[in-house]
Amino acid sequence: MNPVVLAPSLLAADHADFAGGVAAIERAGLGWVHLDIMDGHFVPNLSFGPQVLAALRPRTKLHFDTHLMLLNPDRYVEAFAKAGADRITVHAEADHDVARTLARIRELGCSAGIAINPDADPSATFPHLDAVDLVLCMTVFPGFGGQAFIAGAAENIRGVAAERARRGLAFRIEVDGGINAETAAVCRSAGADTLVAGTSFFKAPDPAAAARAMAGA
Ligand code: DX5
Ligand code: ZN
């Protein structure tokens, strides 16, 4: 079982001060930052690009957990790897050759992840489980922070966790969207070990305490 990691999403931070958001994550004693990249095509929203990662990279040692919500993610993995991404996750539902994109991510020296939406069948990830270091089971439909947790997505977590156990694999299972102390407990009991938190971290009166509560500490 992987140690539980909490990855605050910069999407919920002050977009006029991403460096301040990174500093808040470091002050909370955490090691990952989740970077939500949106193109206005795969999801109905725009966020930020590789230049933000390149600007933040020299300022922090945080693990850049990069979530590409892009229609053609294969066109951008090199730019994000060069900008300083440590981990790049792409959606099974996007328009690309998933296996080739995952192989390219690893060729570029990054950890590779595959993401599925709440309405996906978890078996969509099964052909790729030997090629990934992480499976992201979305717990909202991607595009915006602050949405309500979709409880049905726990089925995907359980399905991926069962296949991980059956095949004796060790990839992480990440969840993203509507994660707070209560929903984190549901996800952890279903098999998730990596928790993305935007609103529940950056809007918390005490982000470090919120992080501990979500991690089940
Ligand atoms: C896709 C994004 C959001 C965000 C988390 O929509 O990935 O899920 O990171 O947002 P919160 O934690 O505010 O629901
Ligand atoms: Zn995300």
PDB file of C-alpha atoms and ligand atoms in Angstrom:
ATOM      1  CA  MET A   1       0.000   0.000   0.000  1.00  0.00           C
ATOM      2  CA  ASN A   2       1.383   3.448  -0.890  1.00  0.00           C
ATOM      3  CA  PRO A   3       1.719   6.092   1.844  1.00  0.00           C
ATOM      4  CA  VAL A   4      -1.214   8.553   1.595  1.00  0.00           C
ATOM      5  CA  VAL A   5      -0.315  11.773  -0.218  1.00  0.00           C
ATOM      6  CA  LEU A   6      -2.352  14.965  -0.321  1.00  0.00           C
ATOM      7  CA  ALA A   7      -1.848  17.072  -3.463  1.00  0.00           C
ATOM      8  CA  PRO A   8      -3.418  20.551  -3.249  1.00  0.00           C
ATOM      9  CA  SER A   9      -4.676  21.840  -6.603  1.00  0.00           C
ATOM     10  CA  LEU A  10      -3.353  25.250  -7.621  1.00  0.00           C
ATOM     11  CA  LEU A  11      -6.603  25.723  -9.542  1.00  0.00           C
ATOM     12  CA  ALA A  12      -8.173  26.783  -6.221  1.00  0.00           C
ATOM     13  CA  ALA A  13      -5.330  29.149  -5.284  1.00  0.00           C
ATOM     14  CA  ASP A  14      -5.102  32.868  -6.066  1.00  0.00           C
ATOM     15  CA  HIS A  15      -4.421  32.999  -9.837  1.00  0.00           C
ATOM     16  CA  ALA A  16      -2.710  36.330  -9.306  1.00  0.00           C
ATOM     17  CA  ASP A  17      -0.223  34.675  -6.956  1.00  0.00           C
ATOM     18  CA  PHE A  18       0.636  31.073  -7.809  1.00  0.00           C
ATOM     19  CA  ALA A  19       3.970  31.407  -5.975  1.00  0.00           C
ATOM     20  CA  GLY A  20       1.960  32.228  -2.849  1.00  0.00           C
ATOM     21  CA  GLY A  21      -0.130  29.101  -3.384  1.00  0.00           C
ATOM     22  CA  VAL A  22       3.015  27.002  -3.643  1.00  0.00           C
ATOM     23  CA  ALA A  23       4.356  28.608  -0.455  1.00  0.00           C
ATOM     24  CA  ALA A  24       1.080  27.760   1.364  1.00  0.00           C
ATOM     25  CA  ILE A  25       1.502  24.103   0.353  1.00  0.00           C
ATOM     26  CA  GLU A  26       5.098  24.106   1.624  1.00  0.00           C
ATOM     27  CA  ARG A  27       4.032  25.798   4.900  1.00  0.00           C
ATOM     28  CA  ALA A  28       1.515  22.974   5.380  1.00  0.00           C
ATOM     29  CA  GLY A  29       4.437  20.539   5.188  1.00  0.00           C
ATOM     30  CA  LEU A  30       3.203  18.839   2.003  1.00  0.00           C
ATOM     31  CA  GLY A  31       5.301  17.534  -0.873  1.00  0.00           C
ATOM     32  CA  TRP A  32       3.030  17.589  -3.958  1.00  0.00           C
ATOM     33  CA  VAL A  33       1.239  20.302  -5.926  1.00  0.00           C
ATOM     34  CA  HIS A  34      -1.504  19.292  -8.366  1.00  0.00           C
ATOM     35  CA  LEU A  35      -1.499  21.352 -11.568  1.00  0.00           C
ATOM     36  CA  ASP A  36      -4.785  21.345 -13.476  1.00  0.00           C
ATOM     37  CA  ILE A  37      -4.196  22.120 -17.138  1.00  0.00           C
ATOM     38  CA  MET A  38      -7.333  22.885 -19.190  1.00  0.00           C
ATOM     39  CA  ASP A  39      -7.686  23.748 -22.908  1.00  0.00           C
ATOM     40  CA  GLY A  40     -11.348  24.792 -23.285  1.00  0.00           C
ATOM     41  CA  HIS A  41     -11.913  21.805 -25.625  1.00  0.00           C
ATOM     42  CA  PHE A  42     -11.621  18.616 -23.575  1.00  0.00           C
ATOM     43  CA  VAL A  43     -13.175  20.574 -20.680  1.00  0.00           C
ATOM     44  CA  PRO A  44     -15.229  23.806 -20.864  1.00  0.00           C
ATOM     45  CA  ASN A  45     -12.634  25.896 -19.058  1.00  0.00           C
ATOM     46  CA  LEU A  46      -9.149  27.335 -19.527  1.00  0.00           C
ATOM     47  CA  SER A  47      -6.496  27.367 -16.798  1.00  0.00           C
ATOM     48  CA  PHE A  48      -2.752  27.799 -17.376  1.00  0.00           C
ATOM     49  CA  GLY A  49       0.107  26.397 -19.476  1.00  0.00           C
ATOM     50  CA  PRO A  50       3.719  25.180 -19.256  1.00  0.00           C
ATOM     51  CA  GLN A  51       5.072  28.690 -18.693  1.00  0.00           C
ATOM     52  CA  VAL A  52       3.516  28.710 -15.227  1.00  0.00           C
ATOM     53  CA  LEU A  53       5.316  25.479 -14.378  1.00  0.00           C
ATOM     54  CA  ALA A  54       8.581  26.868 -15.776  1.00  0.00           C
ATOM     55  CA  ALA A  55       8.188  30.007 -13.643  1.00  0.00           C
ATOM     56  CA  LEU A  56       7.432  28.016 -10.472  1.00  0.00           C
ATOM     57  CA  ARG A  57      10.014  25.261 -10.999  1.00  0.00           C
ATOM     58  CA  PRO A  58      13.123  27.132  -9.726  1.00  0.00           C
ATOM     59  CA  ARG A  59      11.203  28.360  -6.661  1.00  0.00           C
ATOM     60  CA  THR A  60      10.166  25.012  -5.185  1.00  0.00           C
ATOM     61  CA  LYS A  61      11.040  21.376  -4.746  1.00  0.00           C
ATOM     62  CA  LEU A  62       7.382  20.315  -4.666  1.00  0.00           C
ATOM     63  CA  HIS A  63       6.433  17.333  -6.837  1.00  0.00           C
ATOM     64  CA  PHE A  64       4.653  18.757  -9.920  1.00  0.00           C
ATOM     65  CA  ASP A  65       1.664  16.422 -10.358  1.00  0.00           C
ATOM     66  CA  THR A  66       0.399  17.627 -13.744  1.00  0.00           C
ATOM     67  CA  HIS A  67      -3.146  16.740 -14.845  1.00  0.00           C
ATOM     68  CA  LEU A  68      -3.651  17.344 -18.571  1.00  0.00           C
ATOM     69  CA  MET A  69      -7.332  17.919 -19.323  1.00  0.00           C
ATOM     70  CA  LEU A  70      -6.492  18.464 -22.995  1.00  0.00           C
ATOM     71  CA  LEU A  71      -8.133  17.121 -26.149  1.00  0.00           C
ATOM     72  CA  ASN A  72      -4.742  16.225 -27.684  1.00  0.00           C
ATOM     73  CA  PRO A  73      -2.414  15.743 -24.683  1.00  0.00           C
ATOM     74  CA  ASP A  74       0.259  14.035 -26.822  1.00  0.00           C
ATOM     75  CA  ARG A  75       1.018  17.415 -28.404  1.00  0.00           C
ATOM     76  CA  TYR A  76       1.940  18.928 -25.029  1.00  0.00           C
ATOM     77  CA  VAL A  77       3.712  16.301 -22.907  1.00  0.00           C
ATOM     78  CA  GLU A  78       7.145  17.427 -24.099  1.00  0.00           C
ATOM     79  CA  ALA A  79       6.439  21.083 -23.256  1.00  0.00           C
ATOM     80  CA  PHE A  80       5.270  20.185 -19.735  1.00  0.00           C
ATOM     81  CA  ALA A  81       8.170  17.809 -19.151  1.00  0.00           C
ATOM     82  CA  LYS A  82      10.642  20.500 -20.240  1.00  0.00           C
ATOM     83  CA  ALA A  83       8.853  23.071 -18.046  1.00  0.00           C
ATOM     84  CA  GLY A  84       9.485  20.906 -14.973  1.00  0.00           C
ATOM     85  CA  ALA A  85       6.601  18.439 -14.571  1.00  0.00           C
ATOM     86  CA  ASP A  86       7.529  15.421 -12.444  1.00  0.00           C
ATOM     87  CA  ARG A  87       4.382  13.462 -13.232  1.00  0.00           C
ATOM     88  CA  ILE A  88       2.018  13.829 -16.196  1.00  0.00           C
ATOM     89  CA  THR A  89      -1.477  12.332 -16.216  1.00  0.00           C
ATOM     90  CA  VAL A  90      -3.565  12.109 -19.391  1.00  0.00           C
ATOM     91  CA  HIS A  91      -7.204  11.156 -19.886  1.00  0.00           C
ATOM     92  CA  ALA A  92      -8.192   7.832 -21.470  1.00  0.00           C
ATOM     93  CA  GLU A  93     -11.140   9.728 -23.006  1.00  0.00           C
ATOM     94  CA  ALA A  94      -8.960  12.266 -24.867  1.00  0.00           C
ATOM     95  CA  ASP A  95      -8.145  12.085 -28.586  1.00  0.00           C
ATOM     96  CA  HIS A  96      -4.739  10.361 -28.664  1.00  0.00           C
ATOM     97  CA  ASP A  97      -3.008   6.980 -28.764  1.00  0.00           C
ATOM     98  CA  VAL A  98      -3.018   6.433 -24.984  1.00  0.00           C
ATOM     99  CA  ALA A  99      -0.253   3.800 -24.959  1.00  0.00           C
ATOM    100  CA  ARG A 100       2.031   5.970 -27.095  1.00  0.00           C
ATOM    101  CA  THR A 101       1.450   9.042 -24.982  1.00  0.00           C
ATOM    102  CA  LEU A 102       2.162   7.145 -21.744  1.00  0.00           C
ATOM    103  CA  ALA A 103       5.380   5.703 -23.215  1.00  0.00           C
ATOM    104  CA  ARG A 104       6.441   9.198 -24.336  1.00  0.00           C
ATOM    105  CA  ILE A 105       5.832  10.627 -20.854  1.00  0.00           C
ATOM    106  CA  ARG A 106       8.202   8.035 -19.359  1.00  0.00           C
ATOM    107  CA  GLU A 107      10.732   8.552 -22.167  1.00  0.00           C
ATOM    108  CA  LEU A 108      10.802  12.209 -21.120  1.00  0.00           C
ATOM    109  CA  GLY A 109      11.714  11.147 -17.565  1.00  0.00           C
ATOM    110  CA  CYS A 110       8.330  11.800 -15.953  1.00  0.00           C
ATOM    111  CA  SER A 111       6.041   9.430 -14.066  1.00  0.00           C
ATOM    112  CA  ALA A 112       2.996   8.539 -16.160  1.00  0.00           C
ATOM    113  CA  GLY A 113      -0.652   8.561 -15.150  1.00  0.00           C
ATOM    114  CA  ILE A 114      -3.944   7.676 -16.803  1.00  0.00           C
ATOM    115  CA  ALA A 115      -7.175   9.422 -15.783  1.00  0.00           C
ATOM    116  CA  ILE A 116     -10.806   8.350 -16.192  1.00  0.00           C
ATOM    117  CA  ASN A 117     -13.989  10.356 -15.710  1.00  0.00           C
ATOM    118  CA  PRO A 118     -16.674   9.345 -13.191  1.00  0.00           C
ATOM    119  CA  ASP A 119     -18.825   7.753 -15.933  1.00  0.00           C
ATOM    120  CA  ALA A 120     -16.009   5.636 -17.343  1.00  0.00           C
ATOM    121  CA  ASP A 121     -15.657   1.878 -16.997  1.00  0.00           C
ATOM    122  CA  PRO A 122     -12.554   1.195 -14.846  1.00  0.00           C
ATOM    123  CA  SER A 123     -11.542  -1.523 -17.317  1.00  0.00           C
ATOM    124  CA  ALA A 124     -10.615   1.296 -19.733  1.00  0.00           C
ATOM    125  CA  THR A 125      -7.416   1.609 -17.672  1.00  0.00           C
ATOM    126  CA  PHE A 126      -6.610  -2.120 -17.543  1.00  0.00           C
ATOM    127  CA  PRO A 127      -4.622  -2.365 -20.812  1.00  0.00           C
ATOM    128  CA  HIS A 128      -2.314   0.405 -19.535  1.00  0.00           C
ATOM    129  CA  LEU A 129      -1.709  -0.565 -15.907  1.00  0.00           C
ATOM    130  CA  ASP A 130       1.816  -1.850 -16.599  1.00  0.00           C
ATOM    131  CA  ALA A 131       2.688   1.459 -18.238  1.00  0.00           C
ATOM    132  CA  VAL A 132       1.566   3.823 -15.463  1.00  0.00           C
ATOM    133  CA  ASP A 133       2.699   4.940 -12.033  1.00  0.00           C
ATOM    134  CA  LEU A 134      -0.743   6.368 -11.185  1.00  0.00           C
ATOM    135  CA  VAL A 135      -4.421   5.976 -12.076  1.00  0.00           C
ATOM    136  CA  LEU A 136      -6.596   9.051 -11.510  1.00  0.00           C
ATOM    137  CA  CYS A 137     -10.265   8.239 -10.832  1.00  0.00           C
ATOM    138  CA  MET A 138     -12.037  11.597 -11.222  1.00  0.00           C
ATOM    139  CA  THR A 139     -14.668  12.199  -8.556  1.00  0.00           C
ATOM    140  CA  VAL A 140     -16.219  15.094 -10.495  1.00  0.00           C
ATOM    141  CA  PHE A 141     -16.515  15.764 -14.215  1.00  0.00           C
ATOM    142  CA  PRO A 142     -13.359  17.778 -14.896  1.00  0.00           C
ATOM    143  CA  GLY A 143     -13.324  21.488 -15.638  1.00  0.00           C
ATOM    144  CA  PHE A 144     -14.010  23.374 -12.457  1.00  0.00           C
ATOM    145  CA  GLY A 145     -13.041  23.379  -8.801  1.00  0.00           C
ATOM    146  CA  GLY A 146     -15.624  23.516  -6.036  1.00  0.00           C
ATOM    147  CA  GLN A 147     -17.969  20.880  -7.504  1.00  0.00           C
ATOM    148  CA  ALA A 148     -19.858  18.273  -5.461  1.00  0.00           C
ATOM    149  CA  PHE A 149     -18.264  14.840  -5.024  1.00  0.00           C
ATOM    150  CA  ILE A 150     -19.827  12.119  -7.213  1.00  0.00           C
ATOM    151  CA  ALA A 151     -20.218   9.150  -4.841  1.00  0.00           C
ATOM    152  CA  GLY A 152     -20.692   6.701  -7.723  1.00  0.00           C
ATOM    153  CA  ALA A 153     -17.057   7.279  -8.710  1.00  0.00           C
ATOM    154  CA  ALA A 154     -16.054   5.079  -5.753  1.00  0.00           C
ATOM    155  CA  GLU A 155     -16.971   2.125  -7.975  1.00  0.00           C
ATOM    156  CA  ASN A 156     -14.110   3.087 -10.291  1.00  0.00           C
ATOM    157  CA  ILE A 157     -11.689   3.317  -7.378  1.00  0.00           C
ATOM    158  CA  ARG A 158     -12.737  -0.152  -6.178  1.00  0.00           C
ATOM    159  CA  GLY A 159     -12.484  -1.615  -9.703  1.00  0.00           C
ATOM    160  CA  VAL A 160      -8.985  -0.237 -10.288  1.00  0.00           C
ATOM    161  CA  ALA A 161      -7.836  -1.221  -6.774  1.00  0.00           C
ATOM    162  CA  ALA A 162      -9.094  -4.792  -7.270  1.00  0.00           C
ATOM    163  CA  GLU A 163      -7.206  -5.094 -10.562  1.00  0.00           C
ATOM    164  CA  ARG A 164      -4.082  -3.600  -8.954  1.00  0.00           C
ATOM    165  CA  ALA A 165      -4.237  -6.241  -6.216  1.00  0.00           C
ATOM    166  CA  ARG A 166      -5.033  -9.057  -8.659  1.00  0.00           C
ATOM    167  CA  ARG A 167      -1.967  -8.211 -10.755  1.00  0.00           C
ATOM    168  CA  GLY A 168       0.271  -7.332  -7.804  1.00  0.00           C
ATOM    169  CA  LEU A 169       0.971  -3.846  -9.146  1.00  0.00           C
ATOM    170  CA  ALA A 170       1.951  -0.824  -7.035  1.00  0.00           C
ATOM    171  CA  PHE A 171       0.754   2.255  -8.966  1.00  0.00           C
ATOM    172  CA  ARG A 172      -0.932   5.028  -7.003  1.00  0.00           C
ATOM    173  CA  ILE A 173      -4.691   5.595  -7.158  1.00  0.00           C
ATOM    174  CA  GLU A 174      -5.513   9.304  -7.143  1.00  0.00           C
ATOM    175  CA  VAL A 175      -8.875  11.023  -6.725  1.00  0.00           C
ATOM    176  CA  ASP A 176      -9.710  14.571  -7.744  1.00  0.00           C
ATOM    177  CA  GLY A 177     -12.783  16.713  -7.223  1.00  0.00           C
ATOM    178  CA  GLY A 178     -14.886  17.473  -4.156  1.00  0.00           C
ATOM    179  CA  ILE A 179     -12.345  15.907  -1.825  1.00  0.00           C
ATOM    180  CA  ASN A 180     -12.690  16.902   1.845  1.00  0.00           C
ATOM    181  CA  ALA A 181     -12.263  15.064   5.155  1.00  0.00           C
ATOM    182  CA  GLU A 182     -15.508  13.116   4.665  1.00  0.00           C
ATOM    183  CA  THR A 183     -15.153  12.189   0.996  1.00  0.00           C
ATOM    184  CA  ALA A 184     -11.438  11.467   1.431  1.00  0.00           C
ATOM    185  CA  ALA A 185     -12.340   8.769   3.970  1.00  0.00           C
ATOM    186  CA  VAL A 186     -14.744   7.180   1.442  1.00  0.00           C
ATOM    187  CA  CYS A 187     -12.038   7.229  -1.247  1.00  0.00           C
ATOM    188  CA  ARG A 188      -9.301   5.890   1.016  1.00  0.00           C
ATOM    189  CA  SER A 189     -11.480   2.986   2.116  1.00  0.00           C
ATOM    190  CA  ALA A 190     -12.175   2.199  -1.564  1.00  0.00           C
ATOM    191  CA  GLY A 191      -8.432   2.037  -2.270  1.00  0.00           C
ATOM    192  CA  ALA A 192      -7.286   5.570  -3.104  1.00  0.00           C
ATOM    193  CA  ASP A 193      -3.938   6.717  -1.680  1.00  0.00           C
ATOM    194  CA  THR A 194      -3.416  10.055  -3.450  1.00  0.00           C
ATOM    195  CA  LEU A 195      -5.880  12.874  -2.803  1.00  0.00           C
ATOM    196  CA  VAL A 196      -6.229  16.074  -4.819  1.00  0.00           C
ATOM    197  CA  ALA A 197      -7.771  18.911  -2.812  1.00  0.00           C
ATOM    198  CA  GLY A 198      -8.429  22.367  -4.197  1.00  0.00           C
ATOM    199  CA  THR A 199     -11.185  24.198  -2.370  1.00  0.00           C
ATOM    200  CA  SER A 200     -10.918  22.150   0.847  1.00  0.00           C
ATOM    201  CA  PHE A 201      -7.240  23.081   1.158  1.00  0.00           C
ATOM    202  CA  PHE A 202      -6.961  26.658  -0.102  1.00  0.00           C
ATOM    203  CA  LYS A 203     -10.216  27.864   1.435  1.00  0.00           C
ATOM    204  CA  ALA A 204      -9.551  26.188   4.799  1.00  0.00           C
ATOM    205  CA  PRO A 205      -8.915  28.424   7.840  1.00  0.00           C
ATOM    206  CA  ASP A 206      -6.068  26.044   8.720  1.00  0.00           C
ATOM    207  CA  PRO A 207      -4.848  24.304   5.527  1.00  0.00           C
ATOM    208  CA  ALA A 208      -2.333  22.121   7.383  1.00  0.00           C
ATOM    209  CA  ALA A 209      -5.078  20.820   9.700  1.00  0.00           C
ATOM    210  CA  ALA A 210      -7.396  20.282   6.706  1.00  0.00           C
ATOM    211  CA  ALA A 211      -4.645  18.306   4.972  1.00  0.00           C
ATOM    212  CA  ARG A 212      -4.090  16.118   8.032  1.00  0.00           C
ATOM    213  CA  ALA A 213      -7.821  15.447   8.349  1.00  0.00           C
ATOM    214  CA  MET A 214      -8.083  14.410   4.679  1.00  0.00           C
ATOM    215  CA  ALA A 215      -5.025  12.158   4.922  1.00  0.00           C
ATOM    216  CA  GLY A 216      -6.631  10.428   7.873  1.00  0.00           C
ATOM    217  CA  ALA A 217      -3.824  11.456  10.208  1.00  0.00           C
TER     218      ALA A 217
HETATM  219  C1  DX5 B   1     -10.887  19.333 -12.473  1.00  0.00           C
HETATM  220  C2  DX5 B   1      -9.985  19.779 -11.381  1.00  0.00           C
HETATM  221  C3  DX5 B   1     -10.714  20.009 -10.034  1.00  0.00           C
HETATM  222  C4  DX5 B   1      -9.793  20.510  -8.957  1.00  0.00           C
HETATM  223  C5  DX5 B   1     -10.231  20.088  -7.575  1.00  0.00           C
HETATM  224  O1  DX5 B   1     -12.084  19.864 -12.437  1.00  0.00           O
HETATM  225  O2  DX5 B   1      -9.029  18.780 -11.235  1.00  0.00           O
HETATM  226  O3  DX5 B   1     -11.290  18.803  -9.698  1.00  0.00           O
HETATM  227  O4  DX5 B   1      -8.525  20.041  -9.106  1.00  0.00           O
HETATM  228  O5  DX5 B   1     -11.201  20.935  -7.210  1.00  0.00           O
HETATM  229  P1  DX5 B   1     -11.904  20.890  -5.763  1.00  0.00           P
HETATM  230  O6  DX5 B   1     -10.985  20.190  -4.801  1.00  0.00           O
HETATM  231  O7  DX5 B   1     -12.098  22.344  -5.416  1.00  0.00           O
HETATM  232  O8  DX5 B   1     -13.173  20.140  -6.002  1.00  0.00           O
HETATM  233 ZN    ZN B   2      -6.910  17.619 -11.476  1.00  0.00          ZN
END
